[in-house]
Short mmCIF file of C-alpha atoms in Angstrom, two decimals:
data_model
loop_
_atom_site.label_atom_id
_atom_site.label_comp_id
_atom_site.label_asym_id
_atom_site.label_seq_id
_atom_site.Cartn_x
_atom_site.Cartn_y
_atom_site.Cartn_z
CA MET A 1 29.69 -7.31 8.13
CA ILE A 2 26.39 -9.10 7.35
CA THR A 3 23.21 -9.46 9.57
CA ASN A 4 21.22 -12.42 9.43
CA THR A 5 17.69 -12.18 8.46
CA SER A 6 14.62 -14.24 8.36
CA MET A 7 11.80 -13.91 5.51
CA ASN A 8 9.43 -15.81 3.53
CA TRP A 9 11.30 -15.22 0.08
CA MET A 10 8.99 -17.56 -1.52
CA ARG A 11 6.13 -15.03 -1.62
CA ARG A 12 6.58 -12.07 -3.87
CA THR A 13 3.34 -10.23 -3.30
CA LYS A 14 3.52 -8.20 0.04
CA ILE A 15 1.03 -8.06 3.01
CA ILE A 16 -0.15 -5.13 4.57
CA ALA A 17 -2.24 -5.47 7.97
CA THR A 18 -3.99 -2.67 9.80
CA LEU A 19 -3.29 -2.34 13.52
CA GLY A 20 -5.85 -1.80 15.97
CA PRO A 21 -7.65 -3.16 18.99
CA ALA A 22 -7.52 -6.88 17.97
CA THR A 23 -3.62 -6.60 17.62
CA ASP A 24 -3.07 -4.58 20.78
CA GLU A 25 -2.03 -7.19 23.13
CA PRO A 26 1.66 -7.85 22.55
CA ALA A 27 1.32 -11.41 22.11
CA ALA A 28 -1.38 -11.01 19.42
CA LEU A 29 0.76 -8.34 17.44
CA ARG A 30 3.94 -10.51 17.29
CA SER A 31 1.20 -13.37 16.08
CA VAL A 32 0.38 -11.30 13.12
CA LEU A 33 3.79 -10.48 12.41
CA GLU A 34 4.92 -13.77 12.16
CA ALA A 35 2.18 -14.90 10.18
CA GLY A 36 3.83 -13.10 7.53
CA VAL A 37 3.42 -9.08 7.51
CA ASP A 38 5.49 -6.82 5.59
CA VAL A 39 4.09 -3.55 6.43
CA VAL A 40 1.66 -2.45 9.11
CA ARG A 41 -0.83 0.10 8.66
CA LEU A 42 -1.74 2.65 11.44
CA ASN A 43 -5.18 4.10 10.69
CA PHE A 44 -5.39 7.65 11.91
CA SER A 45 -9.11 7.42 11.27
CA HIS A 46 -9.27 5.59 14.53
CA GLY A 47 -7.12 5.90 17.66
CA THR A 48 -5.11 8.59 19.30
CA PRO A 49 -1.34 9.54 18.48
CA GLU A 50 -0.40 8.14 21.55
CA GLN A 51 -2.07 4.51 20.63
CA HIS A 52 -0.57 4.92 17.37
CA LEU A 53 2.97 5.49 18.99
CA ARG A 54 3.01 2.66 21.17
CA ARG A 55 1.76 0.29 18.33
CA ALA A 56 4.88 1.37 15.92
CA ASN A 57 7.27 0.87 18.86
CA LEU A 58 6.14 -2.56 19.56
CA VAL A 59 6.20 -3.35 15.76
CA ARG A 60 9.90 -2.04 15.61
CA GLN A 61 10.78 -4.13 18.73
CA PHE A 62 9.16 -7.35 17.37
CA ALA A 63 10.90 -6.64 14.02
CA GLU A 64 14.27 -6.69 15.69
CA GLU A 65 13.55 -9.48 17.47
CA LEU A 66 12.31 -11.57 14.48
CA GLY A 67 15.27 -10.48 12.49
CA ARG A 68 12.65 -8.87 10.20
CA HIS A 69 12.30 -5.51 8.21
CA ILE A 70 8.57 -4.33 8.54
CA GLY A 71 7.37 -1.18 6.91
CA ILE A 72 4.89 1.47 8.62
CA LEU A 73 2.36 3.12 6.76
CA VAL A 74 0.58 5.86 8.35
CA ASP A 75 -3.02 6.56 6.81
CA LEU A 76 -4.25 9.99 7.18
CA GLN A 77 -8.12 10.35 7.54
CA GLY A 78 -8.81 12.83 5.08
CA PRO A 79 -12.21 14.61 4.81
CA LYS A 80 -14.89 12.79 6.45
CA ILE A 81 -18.42 13.69 4.94
CA ARG A 82 -20.69 12.40 7.39
CA ILE A 83 -24.32 12.86 8.49
CA ALA A 84 -24.52 14.26 12.20
CA ARG A 85 -26.82 12.53 14.87
CA PHE A 86 -30.46 11.29 15.10
CA SER A 87 -32.36 12.66 18.18
CA GLY A 88 -32.00 9.90 21.05
CA ASP A 89 -28.99 8.33 19.26
CA ARG A 90 -31.54 6.24 17.63
CA LYS A 91 -31.68 4.71 14.07
CA ILE A 92 -34.22 5.37 11.49
CA GLN A 93 -35.93 3.64 8.63
CA LEU A 94 -36.03 5.32 5.27
CA GLU A 95 -38.34 3.72 2.87
CA PRO A 96 -38.46 4.18 -1.10
CA GLY A 97 -40.04 7.23 -2.28
CA ALA A 98 -40.29 9.02 0.90
CA PRO A 99 -39.02 12.62 1.59
CA PHE A 100 -35.72 13.02 3.39
CA ALA A 101 -33.34 16.14 3.64
CA ILE A 102 -29.91 16.62 4.75
CA ASP A 103 -29.23 20.21 6.01
CA PRO A 104 -25.89 21.34 7.64
CA ALA A 105 -27.68 24.33 9.55
CA LEU A 106 -29.59 21.93 11.74
CA PRO A 107 -28.60 21.02 15.18
CA ALA A 108 -25.81 18.32 15.36
CA ASP A 109 -28.33 16.09 17.31
CA SER A 110 -31.54 16.67 16.09
CA GLY A 111 -32.12 14.13 12.88
CA ASP A 112 -35.42 12.47 12.80
CA ASP A 113 -37.33 10.28 10.23
CA THR A 114 -37.57 13.62 7.82
CA GLN A 115 -34.22 14.97 8.03
CA VAL A 116 -30.61 15.15 9.55
CA GLY A 117 -27.79 17.52 9.92
CA CYS A 118 -24.31 17.20 8.33
CA CYS A 119 -20.75 17.81 9.17
CA TYR A 120 -20.15 19.47 5.63
CA GLU A 121 -21.07 22.75 5.26
CA GLU A 122 -20.51 22.95 1.40
CA LEU A 123 -22.98 20.11 0.86
CA PRO A 124 -25.70 22.71 -0.54
CA THR A 125 -23.18 24.23 -3.14
CA ASP A 126 -21.68 20.94 -4.22
CA VAL A 127 -25.20 19.34 -5.63
CA LYS A 128 -27.96 20.49 -7.60
CA ALA A 129 -31.37 18.77 -8.54
CA GLY A 130 -31.14 15.23 -10.19
CA ASP A 131 -27.91 14.22 -8.34
CA SER A 132 -27.36 11.14 -6.32
CA LEU A 133 -26.26 11.09 -2.87
CA LEU A 134 -24.94 7.86 -1.49
CA LEU A 135 -25.03 7.21 2.22
CA ASN A 136 -23.72 4.51 4.42
CA ASP A 137 -21.13 2.99 2.05
CA GLY A 138 -23.68 3.09 -0.80
CA LEU A 139 -26.45 0.95 0.78
CA ILE A 140 -28.59 3.95 0.73
CA GLU A 141 -29.34 6.06 -2.15
CA LEU A 142 -31.18 9.62 -2.32
CA GLU A 143 -32.04 11.54 -5.29
CA VAL A 144 -31.60 15.35 -4.82
CA GLU A 145 -35.08 17.21 -5.78
CA SER A 146 -33.85 20.82 -4.67
CA VAL A 147 -31.29 22.95 -2.74
CA LYS A 148 -33.01 25.91 -0.98
CA GLY A 149 -30.31 27.64 1.31
CA SER A 150 -28.63 25.11 3.33
CA ARG A 151 -31.37 22.52 2.93
CA VAL A 152 -30.63 19.63 0.39
CA ALA A 153 -34.01 18.02 -0.15
CA CYS A 154 -33.95 14.61 -1.45
CA ARG A 155 -36.12 11.68 -2.30
CA VAL A 156 -35.46 8.16 -0.98
CA VAL A 157 -34.48 5.82 -4.03
CA ILE A 158 -32.84 2.91 -2.39
CA GLY A 159 -34.14 2.71 1.54
CA GLY A 160 -32.69 0.73 4.59
CA GLU A 161 -31.39 1.70 8.14
CA LEU A 162 -29.63 4.75 8.65
CA SER A 163 -27.91 5.58 11.85
CA ASN A 164 -25.46 8.26 13.36
CA HIS A 165 -22.49 9.70 11.53
CA LYS A 166 -22.70 7.88 8.41
CA GLY A 167 -20.71 8.70 5.30
CA ILE A 168 -22.12 10.80 2.29
CA ASN A 169 -20.66 10.38 -1.12
CA LYS A 170 -21.94 11.73 -4.16
CA LYS A 171 -22.30 9.28 -7.24
CA GLY A 172 -19.91 10.14 -9.80
CA GLY A 173 -17.87 12.57 -7.52
CA GLY A 174 -17.98 16.23 -7.08
CA LEU A 175 -17.52 17.19 -3.59
CA SER A 176 -15.11 19.55 -3.27
CA ALA A 177 -13.73 18.81 0.11
CA SER A 178 -10.04 19.44 0.28
CA ALA A 179 -7.89 16.55 0.76
CA LEU A 180 -5.92 17.49 3.68
CA THR A 181 -7.79 18.91 6.87
CA ASP A 182 -6.54 20.35 9.95
CA LYS A 183 -6.37 17.05 11.64
CA ASP A 184 -4.31 15.52 8.94
CA ARG A 185 -1.80 18.57 9.18
CA ALA A 186 -1.50 17.70 12.62
CA ASP A 187 -1.26 13.75 12.30
CA ILE A 188 1.73 14.50 9.67
CA LEU A 189 3.54 15.83 13.05
CA THR A 190 2.71 12.29 14.70
CA ALA A 191 3.95 10.63 11.60
CA VAL A 192 7.18 12.15 11.57
CA GLU A 193 7.45 11.52 15.06
CA ILE A 194 6.81 7.93 14.45
CA GLY A 195 9.24 7.56 11.69
CA ALA A 196 6.87 6.28 9.25
CA ASP A 197 8.09 4.80 5.96
CA TYR A 198 4.87 5.44 3.96
CA LEU A 199 2.25 8.43 4.14
CA ALA A 200 -0.92 7.75 2.68
CA ILE A 201 -3.08 10.66 1.86
CA SER A 202 -6.64 10.10 1.58
CA PHE A 203 -9.27 11.59 -1.18
CA PRO A 204 -6.49 13.41 -3.24
CA ARG A 205 -8.39 15.09 -6.43
CA THR A 206 -5.36 16.27 -8.27
CA ALA A 207 -1.67 16.22 -8.20
CA ASP A 208 -1.62 19.34 -6.30
CA ASP A 209 -3.02 17.77 -3.16
CA VAL A 210 -0.13 15.17 -3.25
CA ARG A 211 2.57 18.02 -3.54
CA GLU A 212 1.03 19.94 -0.67
CA ALA A 213 1.25 16.82 1.60
CA ARG A 214 4.71 16.11 0.37
CA SER A 215 5.69 19.87 1.20
CA LEU A 216 4.12 19.48 4.60
CA LEU A 217 6.06 16.24 5.39
CA ARG A 218 9.08 17.55 4.27
CA LYS A 219 8.84 20.86 6.28
CA ALA A 220 8.34 18.29 9.43
CA GLY A 221 11.38 16.52 9.02
CA GLY A 222 9.86 13.78 7.31
CA ASP A 223 11.14 11.49 4.48
CA ALA A 224 8.12 9.00 4.08
CA ALA A 225 7.29 7.87 0.77
CA ILE A 226 3.66 9.16 -0.38
CA VAL A 227 1.07 6.98 -0.93
CA SER A 228 -2.11 8.28 -3.14
CA LYS A 229 -5.36 6.62 -2.20
CA ILE A 230 -7.56 6.46 -5.45
CA GLU A 231 -11.10 6.90 -4.02
CA ARG A 232 -12.58 9.92 -5.78
CA ALA A 233 -14.18 9.56 -8.84
CA GLU A 234 -12.53 12.89 -10.29
CA ALA A 235 -9.12 11.41 -9.61
CA LEU A 236 -9.81 9.25 -12.62
CA HIS A 237 -10.14 11.83 -15.21
CA PRO A 238 -7.79 11.03 -18.20
CA GLY A 239 -4.66 13.54 -17.59
CA VAL A 240 -5.59 13.68 -13.83
CA ILE A 241 -4.84 10.19 -12.62
CA GLU A 242 -1.76 10.13 -14.74
CA GLU A 243 -0.47 13.22 -12.97
CA ILE A 244 -1.22 11.94 -9.45
CA ILE A 245 0.45 8.79 -9.92
CA ASP A 246 3.63 10.62 -11.42
CA VAL A 247 3.88 12.62 -8.15
CA SER A 248 3.28 9.84 -5.67
CA ASP A 249 5.62 7.08 -4.73
CA ALA A 250 2.72 4.60 -4.58
CA ILE A 251 -1.05 4.34 -5.30
CA MET A 252 -3.88 2.50 -2.96
CA VAL A 253 -6.71 1.43 -5.14
CA ALA A 254 -9.11 2.01 -2.21
CA ARG A 255 -12.12 0.31 -3.54
CA GLY A 256 -14.45 1.39 -0.64
CA ASP A 257 -15.32 5.01 -1.38
CA LEU A 258 -14.31 4.57 -4.78
CA GLY A 259 -16.75 1.83 -5.42
CA VAL A 260 -19.63 3.78 -3.91
CA GLU A 261 -18.53 6.97 -6.24
CA ILE A 262 -17.85 4.87 -9.63
CA GLY A 263 -20.50 2.00 -8.88
CA ASP A 264 -19.08 -1.40 -8.09
CA ALA A 265 -19.58 -2.60 -11.64
CA GLN A 266 -16.83 -0.35 -12.82
CA LEU A 267 -14.53 -1.37 -9.95
CA PRO A 268 -12.64 -4.48 -11.57
CA TRP A 269 -11.94 -3.19 -14.77
CA VAL A 270 -10.43 0.17 -13.05
CA GLN A 271 -8.45 -1.92 -10.57
CA LYS A 272 -6.83 -3.85 -13.34
CA GLN A 273 -6.32 -0.16 -15.23
CA LEU A 274 -4.98 1.61 -12.06
CA ILE A 275 -2.53 -1.64 -11.47
CA GLY A 276 -1.27 -1.57 -15.00
CA MET A 277 -0.80 2.08 -14.86
CA ALA A 278 1.04 2.37 -11.78
CA ARG A 279 3.31 -0.43 -12.65
CA ALA A 280 4.25 1.21 -16.17
CA ARG A 281 4.95 4.25 -14.32
CA ASN A 282 7.72 2.55 -12.11
CA ARG A 283 5.27 3.25 -9.07
CA VAL A 284 4.08 0.77 -6.39
CA VAL A 285 0.36 -0.05 -6.10
CA ILE A 286 -1.51 -1.46 -3.08
CA THR A 287 -4.73 -3.26 -3.37
CA ALA A 288 -7.18 -2.70 -0.50
CA THR A 289 -10.73 -3.05 1.13
CA GLN A 290 -12.66 -5.78 1.98
CA MET A 291 -10.41 -8.61 0.70
CA MET A 292 -11.03 -10.75 3.13
CA GLU A 293 -13.94 -8.94 5.04
CA SER A 294 -15.73 -12.35 6.35
CA MET A 295 -12.61 -13.18 8.28
CA ILE A 296 -13.70 -10.50 10.55
CA GLN A 297 -16.13 -12.97 12.18
CA ASN A 298 -14.78 -16.14 10.51
CA PRO A 299 -11.57 -18.53 10.50
CA GLN A 300 -11.78 -18.95 7.02
CA PRO A 301 -12.12 -16.51 4.01
CA THR A 302 -14.96 -17.11 1.20
CA ARG A 303 -14.25 -18.30 -2.20
CA ALA A 304 -15.19 -15.24 -3.82
CA GLU A 305 -12.51 -13.38 -1.46
CA VAL A 306 -9.72 -16.06 -2.30
CA PHE A 307 -10.61 -15.15 -6.02
CA ASP A 308 -10.41 -11.54 -5.26
CA VAL A 309 -6.98 -11.65 -3.71
CA ALA A 310 -5.72 -14.07 -6.47
CA ASN A 311 -6.79 -12.01 -9.16
CA ALA A 312 -5.07 -8.82 -7.99
CA VAL A 313 -1.92 -10.78 -7.62
CA ILE A 314 -1.95 -11.85 -11.10
CA ASP A 315 -2.77 -8.31 -12.46
CA GLY A 316 0.54 -7.49 -10.60
CA THR A 317 -0.32 -5.66 -7.43
CA ASP A 318 2.99 -4.97 -5.34
CA ALA A 319 0.48 -5.40 -1.93
CA VAL A 320 -2.74 -6.81 -0.62
CA MET A 321 -4.14 -5.10 2.35
CA LEU A 322 -6.05 -6.24 5.31
CA SER A 323 -8.32 -3.64 7.12
CA ALA A 324 -10.75 -4.76 9.74
CA GLU A 325 -9.75 -8.44 9.34
CA THR A 326 -6.60 -7.63 11.61
CA ALA A 327 -7.57 -4.33 13.20
CA SER A 328 -10.75 -5.42 14.85
CA GLY A 329 -11.28 -9.28 13.68
CA ARG A 330 -11.77 -12.27 15.83
CA PHE A 331 -8.96 -13.92 13.91
CA PRO A 332 -5.97 -11.49 12.71
CA ASP A 333 -3.13 -13.87 12.45
CA ARG A 334 -5.41 -16.26 10.43
CA ALA A 335 -6.49 -13.61 8.02
CA VAL A 336 -2.48 -13.07 7.43
CA ALA A 337 -2.09 -16.79 7.07
CA ALA A 338 -4.78 -17.11 4.65
CA MET A 339 -3.74 -14.20 2.58
CA ASP A 340 -0.47 -15.69 2.52
CA ARG A 341 -1.42 -18.87 1.10
CA VAL A 342 -3.32 -17.58 -1.76
CA CYS A 343 -0.79 -15.11 -2.69
CA LEU A 344 1.63 -18.06 -2.91
CA GLU A 345 -0.41 -20.39 -5.02
CA ALA A 346 -1.70 -17.49 -7.25
CA GLU A 347 1.93 -16.54 -8.09
CA LYS A 348 2.47 -19.76 -9.60
CA HIS A 349 0.21 -18.95 -12.42
CA PRO A 350 2.33 -18.19 -15.67
CA ARG A 351 0.78 -15.04 -16.26
CA ALA A 352 2.14 -13.78 -12.94
CA ARG A 353 5.69 -14.20 -14.25
CA GLN A 354 5.39 -12.43 -17.67
CA SER A 355 6.08 -9.06 -18.68
CA ASP A 356 6.52 -6.72 -21.46
CA HIS A 357 7.09 -3.79 -19.23
CA ARG A 358 9.08 -0.97 -21.38
CA ILE A 359 10.28 -3.08 -23.87
CA ASP A 360 10.19 -0.51 -26.54
CA GLU A 361 11.25 2.36 -24.34
CA HIS A 362 14.60 4.53 -23.91
CA PHE A 363 16.15 4.81 -20.58
CA HIS A 364 17.37 8.03 -19.17
CA ARG A 365 19.34 7.12 -16.47
CA ILE A 366 22.20 4.39 -16.11
CA ASP A 367 21.13 2.74 -13.18
CA GLU A 368 17.61 2.33 -14.53
CA ALA A 369 19.20 0.81 -17.70
CA ILE A 370 21.18 -1.58 -15.46
CA ALA A 371 17.96 -2.44 -13.45
CA MET A 372 16.16 -3.20 -16.95
CA SER A 373 19.12 -5.16 -18.34
CA ALA A 374 19.38 -7.33 -15.16
CA MET A 375 15.61 -8.27 -15.46
CA TYR A 376 16.08 -9.03 -19.04
CA ALA A 377 18.94 -11.25 -18.47
CA ALA A 378 17.08 -12.72 -15.35
CA ASN A 379 14.45 -13.75 -17.62
CA HIS A 380 16.68 -14.93 -20.40
CA THR A 381 19.14 -16.92 -18.21
CA LYS A 382 18.90 -19.65 -15.87
CA VAL A 383 19.80 -17.40 -12.60
CA CYS A 384 18.40 -18.16 -9.08
CA ALA A 385 18.49 -14.88 -7.67
CA ILE A 386 19.54 -11.24 -8.00
CA GLY A 387 21.73 -9.33 -5.60
CA ALA A 388 21.43 -5.51 -5.72
CA LEU A 389 23.53 -3.22 -3.51
CA THR A 390 21.56 -0.12 -3.25
CA GLU A 391 21.44 3.00 -1.14
CA THR A 392 17.95 4.21 -1.94
CA GLY A 393 16.04 1.26 -3.20
CA SER A 394 15.75 2.92 -6.70
CA THR A 395 17.34 -0.08 -8.67
CA PRO A 396 15.24 -2.83 -7.01
CA LEU A 397 12.07 -0.93 -7.49
CA TRP A 398 12.92 -0.65 -11.21
CA MET A 399 13.66 -4.51 -11.58
CA SER A 400 10.48 -5.15 -9.64
CA ARG A 401 8.11 -3.61 -12.09
CA ILE A 402 9.19 -6.45 -14.40
CA SER A 403 7.37 -9.70 -13.42
CA SER A 404 9.66 -12.69 -12.90
CA GLY A 405 9.68 -15.71 -10.32
CA ILE A 406 13.36 -14.64 -9.62
CA PRO A 407 13.85 -13.04 -6.27
CA ILE A 408 15.31 -9.77 -6.04
CA PHE A 409 17.66 -9.13 -2.91
CA ALA A 410 18.13 -5.42 -1.98
CA LEU A 411 21.46 -5.28 0.07
CA THR A 412 21.65 -1.97 1.76
CA PRO A 413 23.31 -0.72 5.07
CA HIS A 414 20.53 1.65 5.61
CA GLU A 415 17.37 0.28 7.76
CA ARG A 416 15.13 3.01 6.25
CA THR A 417 16.06 1.50 2.83
CA CYS A 418 15.13 -1.87 3.99
CA ARG A 419 11.72 -0.96 5.42
CA LYS A 420 10.65 1.08 2.19
CA VAL A 421 11.61 -1.79 -0.03
CA ALA A 422 9.53 -4.04 2.05
CA LEU A 423 6.72 -3.18 0.13
CA PHE A 424 7.96 -3.85 -3.53
CA ARG A 425 6.80 -7.04 -5.17
CA GLY A 426 9.38 -9.65 -5.44
CA VAL A 427 12.19 -7.65 -3.42
CA TYR A 428 13.28 -8.69 -0.31
CA PRO A 429 15.68 -6.69 2.18
CA ILE A 430 18.84 -7.50 3.46
CA SER A 431 21.01 -5.52 5.91
CA PHE A 432 24.34 -5.66 4.30
CA HIS A 433 27.27 -3.59 5.85
CA HIS A 434 30.54 -3.56 4.04
CA ASP A 435 34.03 -2.31 4.67
CA THR A 436 35.64 -2.87 1.48
CA SER A 437 35.83 -1.22 -2.00
CA ASP A 438 37.45 -4.11 -3.41
CA HIS A 439 35.10 -5.57 -5.96
CA ALA A 440 36.12 -9.23 -5.98
CA GLU A 441 35.55 -9.07 -2.28
CA LEU A 442 32.04 -7.36 -2.26
CA ASN A 443 30.99 -9.78 -4.75
CA ARG A 444 31.97 -12.66 -2.63
CA ALA A 445 30.00 -11.19 0.45
CA ILE A 446 26.97 -10.93 -1.36
CA VAL A 447 27.17 -14.59 -2.68
CA GLU A 448 27.51 -15.54 0.74
CA GLN A 449 24.57 -14.06 1.97
CA LEU A 450 22.68 -15.57 -0.62
CA MET A 451 24.00 -18.91 0.08
CA ALA A 452 23.20 -18.20 3.74
CA LEU A 453 19.59 -17.82 2.78
CA GLY A 454 19.59 -20.84 1.24
CA VAL A 455 18.55 -19.48 -2.38
CA ALA A 456 21.90 -20.23 -4.14
CA LYS A 457 24.21 -22.98 -4.31
CA PRO A 458 27.96 -23.25 -5.65
CA ASP A 459 26.82 -24.09 -9.32
CA ASP A 460 24.26 -21.56 -9.31
CA LEU A 461 24.14 -18.45 -11.55
CA VAL A 462 23.13 -15.30 -10.01
CA ILE A 463 22.98 -11.40 -11.24
CA LEU A 464 24.82 -8.80 -9.18
CA THR A 465 24.30 -5.05 -9.62
CA LYS A 466 26.16 -2.30 -7.84
CA GLY A 467 27.99 0.86 -8.41
CA ASP A 468 31.86 1.48 -9.12
CA LEU A 469 31.80 3.57 -6.03
CA THR A 470 29.85 2.13 -3.31
CA GLY A 471 27.91 4.20 -1.22
CA VAL A 472 26.87 6.81 -3.68
CA LYS A 473 22.84 7.54 -4.33
CA GLY A 474 21.72 6.68 -8.08
CA GLY A 475 25.47 5.15 -8.78
CA THR A 476 24.45 1.96 -9.99
CA ASN A 477 26.24 1.23 -13.01
CA ALA A 478 27.49 -2.53 -13.12
CA MET A 479 25.92 -5.85 -13.78
CA LYS A 480 27.32 -9.12 -13.50
CA ILE A 481 26.21 -12.36 -14.20
CA ALA A 482 28.16 -14.88 -12.25
CA ARG A 483 28.51 -18.54 -10.93
CA ILE A 484 28.66 -18.59 -7.27
CA SER A 485 31.79 -20.84 -7.06
CA GLU A 486 33.66 -18.62 -9.50
CA VAL A 487 32.93 -15.62 -7.37
CA LEU A 488 34.04 -17.40 -4.40
CA ALA A 489 37.28 -18.80 -5.78
CA ALA A 490 38.15 -15.07 -7.27
CA ALA A 491 38.14 -13.47 -3.63
CA PRO A 492 39.31 -15.94 -1.01
CA GLN A 493 37.78 -15.44 2.35
CA ARG A 494 39.93 -12.89 4.45
CA SER A 495 41.60 -13.93 7.66
CA GLU A 496 40.74 -12.14 10.76
CA THR A 497 43.70 -10.38 10.62
CA GLY A 498 43.27 -8.79 7.23
#
């Protein structure tokens, strides 16, 4: 009836690890998963569909062997606005005050010290004199002096070394490239073939971009949850960001391109706002980009990186993400272990366990009211765990929006739901198969599972939530605060003959 599982239920914040060349050896991938990964990211900006399918299959194989439920997040590339190439594939040095032009009409490999081509034909219509263009993740800044035909004439403000295919951002946002490219549309089909649990949309400008992605995914037969990556300045406009969050299942604070567009100094406060907004609207939130960047080359993180991860945890992020640290770094498993260690320590801070989430609001659904009531009771009663019988994961999601040090166990017969809730802060998936409609027997089965995990003893109190009719989506309508020993006594274990 119950399948055994192993997990680190002590850590509430989830860890996402990006896969890549550094994890392609099976032993390396298994080591990374064993270090504590909850969700893997397949970055479709790199690699082939065949490579991603192989990685996904290995993750599923190892997860089963480890008795774990590990989600898969497919991250679509989105529009990549980049300069073209320099003749001879050389690098150039831009000096402050020097003229430099970007012209989509130039041949792709004809760049020199004064100009370069561009893959984005709409650039001349998206910019005007006085705008600032940022190249190479913001390391180089150009001021637009004039636009004549396809030629965007600029003056170098901040110089530096520039090489082929570096990205272009407009300070303050405003580039009109569509969030979904033809490549993305094709990659959605691959994501469905993989059976992705989450699909991340890059550079959405409005909620319509998210709606379009969901429609394409559903038409392809996929049911992944949609993650909107917040990385455009215009996505932060009042009214726009709220709608993007509302039509998404999760958001990612993608601090790379976002930081380039709005400026690094604004990032910390914007990150805190986005985490708070997502949680208030019952959405999952991921904090990403350069969290332990130095571990690409070094076996230990810097103190600044430790502070960065810890602050995101204290602010309430559901997950923290590793990118190149695990995809191409020298120490992928160490990076996961370091992040695990920092998260565990940060979660001990009292602020990470406090919440006034929706304390003055009315609830519109019975299962939502049960979830909120359970968390209020949990935070004001000495319970050791919450066992939530769930079909879709909605009840554990609502519970997880309220900060608490009490583990929430999502018990479900559906593997898809197990992998989905693996991303929720403080929620731990359990494969739970039951063949009884007797509530006393069902309660006993749940508490036996909690005891088997080592989180509950006979004298402990637990909270159980489920529906009168099990197996019905949205049917959670009951909450029970119970002592383990009393639950066991109320339903003696059935004999093998029935």
